[in-house]
Amino acid sequence: MKKGIETEFKKLLLERYGIGEEIYSLALEAEREAAGSLERIDRIKEFNTLKVLSAFRKEEISDRHFAGTTGYGYDDIGRDAIDKVFANAFGAEDAIVRPQIASGTHTLAITLFGLLRPGDELLAVTGKPYDTLEEVIGIRPGVGSLAEYGVKYSQVDLLPGGVPDLKAIHNAVNENTKVAQIQRSRGYAERKAYTVDEISGIVKAVKSKNPNTIVFVDNCYGEFTGIEEPTQVGADIMAGSLIKNPGGGLAKSGGYIAGRKQYVEMCSYRVTCPGAGREIGASVGTNRDILQGFYLAPQIVAESLKGAVFTASLFEKLGFETSPLKDEQRGDIVQTIKFGTQEGLTTFCGAVQAAAPIDSFVVPEAWDMPGYDVPVIMAAGAFVQGSSIELSADGPMKPPYIAFMQGGLSYANVKLASMLAAERLLKLKNNK
Ligand SMILES: *Cc1c(COP(=O)(O)O)cnc(C)c1O
């Protein structure tokens, strides 16, 4: 029986995707060699599933929470229960979760505007923040930026190798440092994501200098990759996107902010407006998706982590530099592969697109995107537009031609995409 399915599978791989014996056997080896990491991810999944389930149980989630509201959204019991479930699962005092939050950048901007006042100082402690935040902060001119409101900005750069400079962070914090911002995931930088243990060290470096400084974590891509969240190790507040990890692939839009009660409240007046705060904001039919997505999130994050580990393992075997390595501890769902050539990066992204459920027939091309200095190639075939808990791969068209791959609702799908990329790269090499 086992032999039967294997033969049929190989036949189908070759017929439908052109993947031959050589890559198939390499993939089997790659998976075997990654077995330890894959197993560890399953343990984390079980742990986080328990965390989420017990939060559902504590809040007595039931069918009545799915109904939702329209208009102003007063007394939306589903929406209010979702806030509590997120807070509970993240070990935070409070949370605000809303489908109206338009993107990850929006939820981070809400948090910064919620916490900072004119004259305050924002200190980025893990180097320059994510590209799209530059206009929010005013590092690049942006209409309505924090800089326009008189919020000062400074940053502590990372040490070589992308390591947070704890001594410099301690020195940079002063009595006017209102918010210290940590970015957990790597963004488009050549560094690893920080684990929650590492974040704990950064929190200590800040708080030992000024205990009143609010430590804020950009938690995008980090949720459920380990057994704790930043709010469980002393971070005061964190935020993330629902079309990434905590939406579980089912949330159609939205963001969350979780942390200390007084800070979440301050942010709530920016989610809507001063006065109304969290009392309004209709859920218009989104409560079920958000709850079911959060329920599935530990499992979906595990699928994408396993896909990343498999990809690292396969491409290490093929001689490419990957980060993280297959058995390194992970703080986010991002996997990078360094191709060194334009052709390599383009081929990889093309294969990810071809293996997607949606738009598998299109070929991605690099284009000039607003906010980037070089053309960027992006592969995405998602059910939810721009969702990156679904499998996607992208990279700026400049040396060393690194692909940033993330997401995957299904491990089997990520595996297929990686095998297809490997096959196409092999053909490219053999044709030279
Ligand atoms: C995705 C991401 C953002 C921005 O999210 P958008 O939805 O693209 O606006 C910010 N920070 C990090 C670390 C991210 O991964």
PDB file of C-alpha atoms in Angstrom, residues 49-213:
ATOM      1  CA  THR A  49      -3.624  24.989  20.770  1.00  0.00           C
ATOM      2  CA  LEU A  50      -4.116  24.322  24.457  1.00  0.00           C
ATOM      3  CA  LYS A  51      -3.537  27.999  25.239  1.00  0.00           C
ATOM      4  CA  VAL A  52      -6.132  29.079  22.672  1.00  0.00           C
ATOM      5  CA  LEU A  53      -8.682  26.425  23.575  1.00  0.00           C
ATOM      6  CA  SER A  54      -8.501  27.258  27.265  1.00  0.00           C
ATOM      7  CA  ALA A  55      -9.042  30.929  26.384  1.00  0.00           C
ATOM      8  CA  PHE A  56     -12.169  29.993  24.424  1.00  0.00           C
ATOM      9  CA  ARG A  57     -13.352  27.930  27.364  1.00  0.00           C
ATOM     10  CA  LYS A  58     -12.710  30.668  29.885  1.00  0.00           C
ATOM     11  CA  GLU A  59     -14.712  33.171  27.829  1.00  0.00           C
ATOM     12  CA  GLU A  60     -17.456  30.584  27.186  1.00  0.00           C
ATOM     13  CA  ILE A  61     -17.436  31.173  23.444  1.00  0.00           C
ATOM     14  CA  SER A  62     -20.628  29.953  21.847  1.00  0.00           C
ATOM     15  CA  ASP A  63     -22.831  30.391  18.797  1.00  0.00           C
ATOM     16  CA  ARG A  64     -24.223  33.668  20.096  1.00  0.00           C
ATOM     17  CA  HIS A  65     -20.825  35.315  19.620  1.00  0.00           C
ATOM     18  CA  PHE A  66     -20.942  34.797  15.856  1.00  0.00           C
ATOM     19  CA  ALA A  67     -23.958  37.007  15.140  1.00  0.00           C
ATOM     20  CA  GLY A  68     -22.243  40.382  15.164  1.00  0.00           C
ATOM     21  CA  THR A  69     -23.588  43.883  14.727  1.00  0.00           C
ATOM     22  CA  THR A  70     -24.004  46.611  12.117  1.00  0.00           C
ATOM     23  CA  GLY A  71     -23.882  50.422  12.275  1.00  0.00           C
ATOM     24  CA  TYR A  72     -22.167  51.711  15.400  1.00  0.00           C
ATOM     25  CA  GLY A  73     -21.742  48.229  16.785  1.00  0.00           C
ATOM     26  CA  TYR A  74     -22.855  48.933  20.350  1.00  0.00           C
ATOM     27  CA  ASP A  75     -22.987  45.857  22.584  1.00  0.00           C
ATOM     28  CA  ASP A  76     -21.219  43.571  20.152  1.00  0.00           C
ATOM     29  CA  ILE A  77     -20.714  40.634  22.503  1.00  0.00           C
ATOM     30  CA  GLY A  78     -18.739  38.656  19.912  1.00  0.00           C
ATOM     31  CA  ARG A  79     -16.292  41.499  19.330  1.00  0.00           C
ATOM     32  CA  ASP A  80     -15.812  42.030  23.063  1.00  0.00           C
ATOM     33  CA  ALA A  81     -15.305  38.292  23.627  1.00  0.00           C
ATOM     34  CA  ILE A  82     -12.680  38.184  20.849  1.00  0.00           C
ATOM     35  CA  ASP A  83     -10.742  40.931  22.650  1.00  0.00           C
ATOM     36  CA  LYS A  84     -10.766  38.818  25.817  1.00  0.00           C
ATOM     37  CA  VAL A  85      -9.795  35.594  24.038  1.00  0.00           C
ATOM     38  CA  PHE A  86      -6.771  37.258  22.406  1.00  0.00           C
ATOM     39  CA  ALA A  87      -5.714  38.864  25.692  1.00  0.00           C
ATOM     40  CA  ASN A  88      -6.016  35.579  27.540  1.00  0.00           C
ATOM     41  CA  ALA A  89      -4.133  33.497  24.954  1.00  0.00           C
ATOM     42  CA  PHE A  90      -1.356  36.109  24.735  1.00  0.00           C
ATOM     43  CA  GLY A  91      -1.035  36.400  28.506  1.00  0.00           C
ATOM     44  CA  ALA A  92      -1.912  40.096  28.288  1.00  0.00           C
ATOM     45  CA  GLU A  93      -4.166  42.184  30.530  1.00  0.00           C
ATOM     46  CA  ASP A  94      -6.228  43.396  27.603  1.00  0.00           C
ATOM     47  CA  ALA A  95      -6.474  43.401  23.816  1.00  0.00           C
ATOM     48  CA  ILE A  96      -8.340  45.128  21.044  1.00  0.00           C
ATOM     49  CA  VAL A  97      -8.958  43.186  17.839  1.00  0.00           C
ATOM     50  CA  ARG A  98     -10.730  44.810  14.907  1.00  0.00           C
ATOM     51  CA  PRO A  99     -11.500  43.930  11.287  1.00  0.00           C
ATOM     52  CA  GLN A 100     -11.444  47.671  10.450  1.00  0.00           C
ATOM     53  CA  ILE A 101      -7.683  47.832  10.990  1.00  0.00           C
ATOM     54  CA  ALA A 102      -6.488  47.856   7.386  1.00  0.00           C
ATOM     55  CA  SER A 103      -2.989  46.371   7.614  1.00  0.00           C
ATOM     56  CA  GLY A 104      -0.065  45.545   9.857  1.00  0.00           C
ATOM     57  CA  THR A 105       1.359  49.015   9.352  1.00  0.00           C
ATOM     58  CA  HIS A 106      -1.990  50.508  10.329  1.00  0.00           C
ATOM     59  CA  THR A 107      -2.135  48.590  13.603  1.00  0.00           C
ATOM     60  CA  LEU A 108       1.454  49.632  14.437  1.00  0.00           C
ATOM     61  CA  ALA A 109       0.646  53.251  13.551  1.00  0.00           C
ATOM     62  CA  ILE A 110      -2.459  53.189  15.755  1.00  0.00           C
ATOM     63  CA  THR A 111      -0.342  51.962  18.650  1.00  0.00           C
ATOM     64  CA  LEU A 112       2.341  54.620  18.191  1.00  0.00           C
ATOM     65  CA  PHE A 113      -0.178  57.451  17.815  1.00  0.00           C
ATOM     66  CA  GLY A 114      -2.118  56.071  20.764  1.00  0.00           C
ATOM     67  CA  LEU A 115       0.882  56.117  23.099  1.00  0.00           C
ATOM     68  CA  LEU A 116       2.964  59.118  21.990  1.00  0.00           C
ATOM     69  CA  ARG A 117       2.310  62.819  22.581  1.00  0.00           C
ATOM     70  CA  PRO A 118       4.084  65.943  21.257  1.00  0.00           C
ATOM     71  CA  GLY A 119       7.583  66.235  22.734  1.00  0.00           C
ATOM     72  CA  ASP A 120       7.798  62.521  23.551  1.00  0.00           C
ATOM     73  CA  GLU A 121      10.612  60.392  22.236  1.00  0.00           C
ATOM     74  CA  LEU A 122      10.287  57.170  20.312  1.00  0.00           C
ATOM     75  CA  LEU A 123      13.371  54.965  20.391  1.00  0.00           C
ATOM     76  CA  ALA A 124      13.702  52.063  17.930  1.00  0.00           C
ATOM     77  CA  VAL A 125      15.997  49.611  19.677  1.00  0.00           C
ATOM     78  CA  THR A 126      16.414  46.961  16.951  1.00  0.00           C
ATOM     79  CA  GLY A 127      17.687  49.165  14.130  1.00  0.00           C
ATOM     80  CA  LYS A 128      15.652  50.879  11.462  1.00  0.00           C
ATOM     81  CA  PRO A 129      12.035  49.698  11.607  1.00  0.00           C
ATOM     82  CA  TYR A 130      10.113  48.030   8.778  1.00  0.00           C
ATOM     83  CA  ASP A 131      10.079  50.083   5.548  1.00  0.00           C
ATOM     84  CA  THR A 132       6.427  51.110   5.680  1.00  0.00           C
ATOM     85  CA  LEU A 133       6.886  52.597   9.165  1.00  0.00           C
ATOM     86  CA  GLU A 134       9.332  55.178   7.862  1.00  0.00           C
ATOM     87  CA  GLU A 135       6.527  57.436   6.680  1.00  0.00           C
ATOM     88  CA  VAL A 136       4.496  56.811   9.829  1.00  0.00           C
ATOM     89  CA  ILE A 137       7.382  57.914  12.037  1.00  0.00           C
ATOM     90  CA  GLY A 138       8.613  60.568   9.605  1.00  0.00           C
ATOM     91  CA  ILE A 139      12.051  59.061   8.913  1.00  0.00           C
ATOM     92  CA  ARG A 140      10.944  59.654   5.321  1.00  0.00           C
ATOM     93  CA  PRO A 141       8.534  62.558   4.962  1.00  0.00           C
ATOM     94  CA  GLY A 142       4.936  61.395   5.361  1.00  0.00           C
ATOM     95  CA  VAL A 143       1.856  63.602   5.606  1.00  0.00           C
ATOM     96  CA  GLY A 144       0.478  63.306   9.132  1.00  0.00           C
ATOM     97  CA  SER A 145       3.556  61.480  10.452  1.00  0.00           C
ATOM     98  CA  LEU A 146       4.542  61.394  14.120  1.00  0.00           C
ATOM     99  CA  ALA A 147       7.304  63.891  13.258  1.00  0.00           C
ATOM    100  CA  GLU A 148       4.648  66.403  12.113  1.00  0.00           C
ATOM    101  CA  TYR A 149       3.112  66.110  15.587  1.00  0.00           C
ATOM    102  CA  GLY A 150       6.442  66.828  17.235  1.00  0.00           C
ATOM    103  CA  VAL A 151       7.341  63.297  18.292  1.00  0.00           C
ATOM    104  CA  LYS A 152      11.104  62.856  18.307  1.00  0.00           C
ATOM    105  CA  TYR A 153      12.730  59.758  16.929  1.00  0.00           C
ATOM    106  CA  SER A 154      16.041  58.014  17.445  1.00  0.00           C
ATOM    107  CA  GLN A 155      17.317  54.503  16.952  1.00  0.00           C
ATOM    108  CA  VAL A 156      19.901  52.075  18.248  1.00  0.00           C
ATOM    109  CA  ASP A 157      21.532  50.137  15.446  1.00  0.00           C
ATOM    110  CA  LEU A 158      22.156  46.422  15.603  1.00  0.00           C
ATOM    111  CA  LEU A 159      25.553  44.867  16.172  1.00  0.00           C
ATOM    112  CA  PRO A 160      27.134  42.939  13.290  1.00  0.00           C
ATOM    113  CA  GLY A 161      25.152  39.777  12.678  1.00  0.00           C
ATOM    114  CA  GLY A 162      21.900  41.529  13.559  1.00  0.00           C
ATOM    115  CA  VAL A 163      22.336  41.152  17.315  1.00  0.00           C
ATOM    116  CA  PRO A 164      20.601  43.749  19.528  1.00  0.00           C
ATOM    117  CA  ASP A 165      23.150  46.034  21.203  1.00  0.00           C
ATOM    118  CA  LEU A 166      21.966  45.743  24.803  1.00  0.00           C
ATOM    119  CA  LYS A 167      24.607  48.111  26.198  1.00  0.00           C
ATOM    120  CA  ALA A 168      23.838  50.814  23.630  1.00  0.00           C
ATOM    121  CA  ILE A 169      20.101  50.349  24.244  1.00  0.00           C
ATOM    122  CA  HIS A 170      20.594  50.843  27.962  1.00  0.00           C
ATOM    123  CA  ASN A 171      22.632  53.993  27.269  1.00  0.00           C
ATOM    124  CA  ALA A 172      20.160  55.413  24.737  1.00  0.00           C
ATOM    125  CA  VAL A 173      17.098  55.202  26.997  1.00  0.00           C
ATOM    126  CA  ASN A 174      16.588  58.419  28.969  1.00  0.00           C
ATOM    127  CA  GLU A 175      13.845  60.036  31.068  1.00  0.00           C
ATOM    128  CA  ASN A 176      12.044  61.304  27.957  1.00  0.00           C
ATOM    129  CA  THR A 177      11.993  57.930  26.200  1.00  0.00           C
ATOM    130  CA  LYS A 178       8.265  57.286  26.163  1.00  0.00           C
ATOM    131  CA  VAL A 179       8.249  54.252  23.879  1.00  0.00           C
ATOM    132  CA  ALA A 180      10.989  51.765  23.007  1.00  0.00           C
ATOM    133  CA  GLN A 181      10.095  49.784  19.926  1.00  0.00           C
ATOM    134  CA  ILE A 182      11.296  46.259  19.166  1.00  0.00           C
ATOM    135  CA  GLN A 183      10.739  44.616  15.801  1.00  0.00           C
ATOM    136  CA  ARG A 184      10.605  40.867  16.253  1.00  0.00           C
ATOM    137  CA  SER A 185      10.608  39.698  12.648  1.00  0.00           C
ATOM    138  CA  ARG A 186      13.398  40.430  10.192  1.00  0.00           C
ATOM    139  CA  GLY A 187      11.475  42.459   7.625  1.00  0.00           C
ATOM    140  CA  TYR A 188      13.701  42.802   4.560  1.00  0.00           C
ATOM    141  CA  ALA A 189      16.852  42.885   6.661  1.00  0.00           C
ATOM    142  CA  GLU A 190      19.545  40.222   6.674  1.00  0.00           C
ATOM    143  CA  ARG A 191      19.095  39.213  10.266  1.00  0.00           C
ATOM    144  CA  LYS A 192      17.227  36.577  12.168  1.00  0.00           C
ATOM    145  CA  ALA A 193      13.977  37.112  13.988  1.00  0.00           C
ATOM    146  CA  TYR A 194      14.238  37.476  17.748  1.00  0.00           C
ATOM    147  CA  THR A 195      12.936  34.739  19.962  1.00  0.00           C
ATOM    148  CA  VAL A 196      10.869  35.702  22.984  1.00  0.00           C
ATOM    149  CA  ASP A 197      13.896  34.943  25.200  1.00  0.00           C
ATOM    150  CA  GLU A 198      15.947  37.492  23.278  1.00  0.00           C
ATOM    151  CA  ILE A 199      13.095  40.008  23.509  1.00  0.00           C
ATOM    152  CA  SER A 200      13.077  39.457  27.268  1.00  0.00           C
ATOM    153  CA  GLY A 201      16.740  40.538  27.367  1.00  0.00           C
ATOM    154  CA  ILE A 202      15.952  43.716  25.418  1.00  0.00           C
ATOM    155  CA  VAL A 203      13.045  44.517  27.766  1.00  0.00           C
ATOM    156  CA  LYS A 204      15.429  44.273  30.728  1.00  0.00           C
ATOM    157  CA  ALA A 205      17.992  46.552  29.036  1.00  0.00           C
ATOM    158  CA  VAL A 206      15.277  49.217  28.618  1.00  0.00           C
ATOM    159  CA  LYS A 207      13.475  48.842  31.946  1.00  0.00           C
ATOM    160  CA  SER A 208      16.637  48.766  34.065  1.00  0.00           C
ATOM    161  CA  LYS A 209      17.307  52.310  32.808  1.00  0.00           C
ATOM    162  CA  ASN A 210      13.783  53.699  32.812  1.00  0.00           C
ATOM    163  CA  PRO A 211      10.997  51.488  34.182  1.00  0.00           C
ATOM    164  CA  ASN A 212       8.399  53.952  32.840  1.00  0.00           C
ATOM    165  CA  THR A 213       9.449  53.542  29.222  1.00  0.00           C
TER     166      THR A 213
END
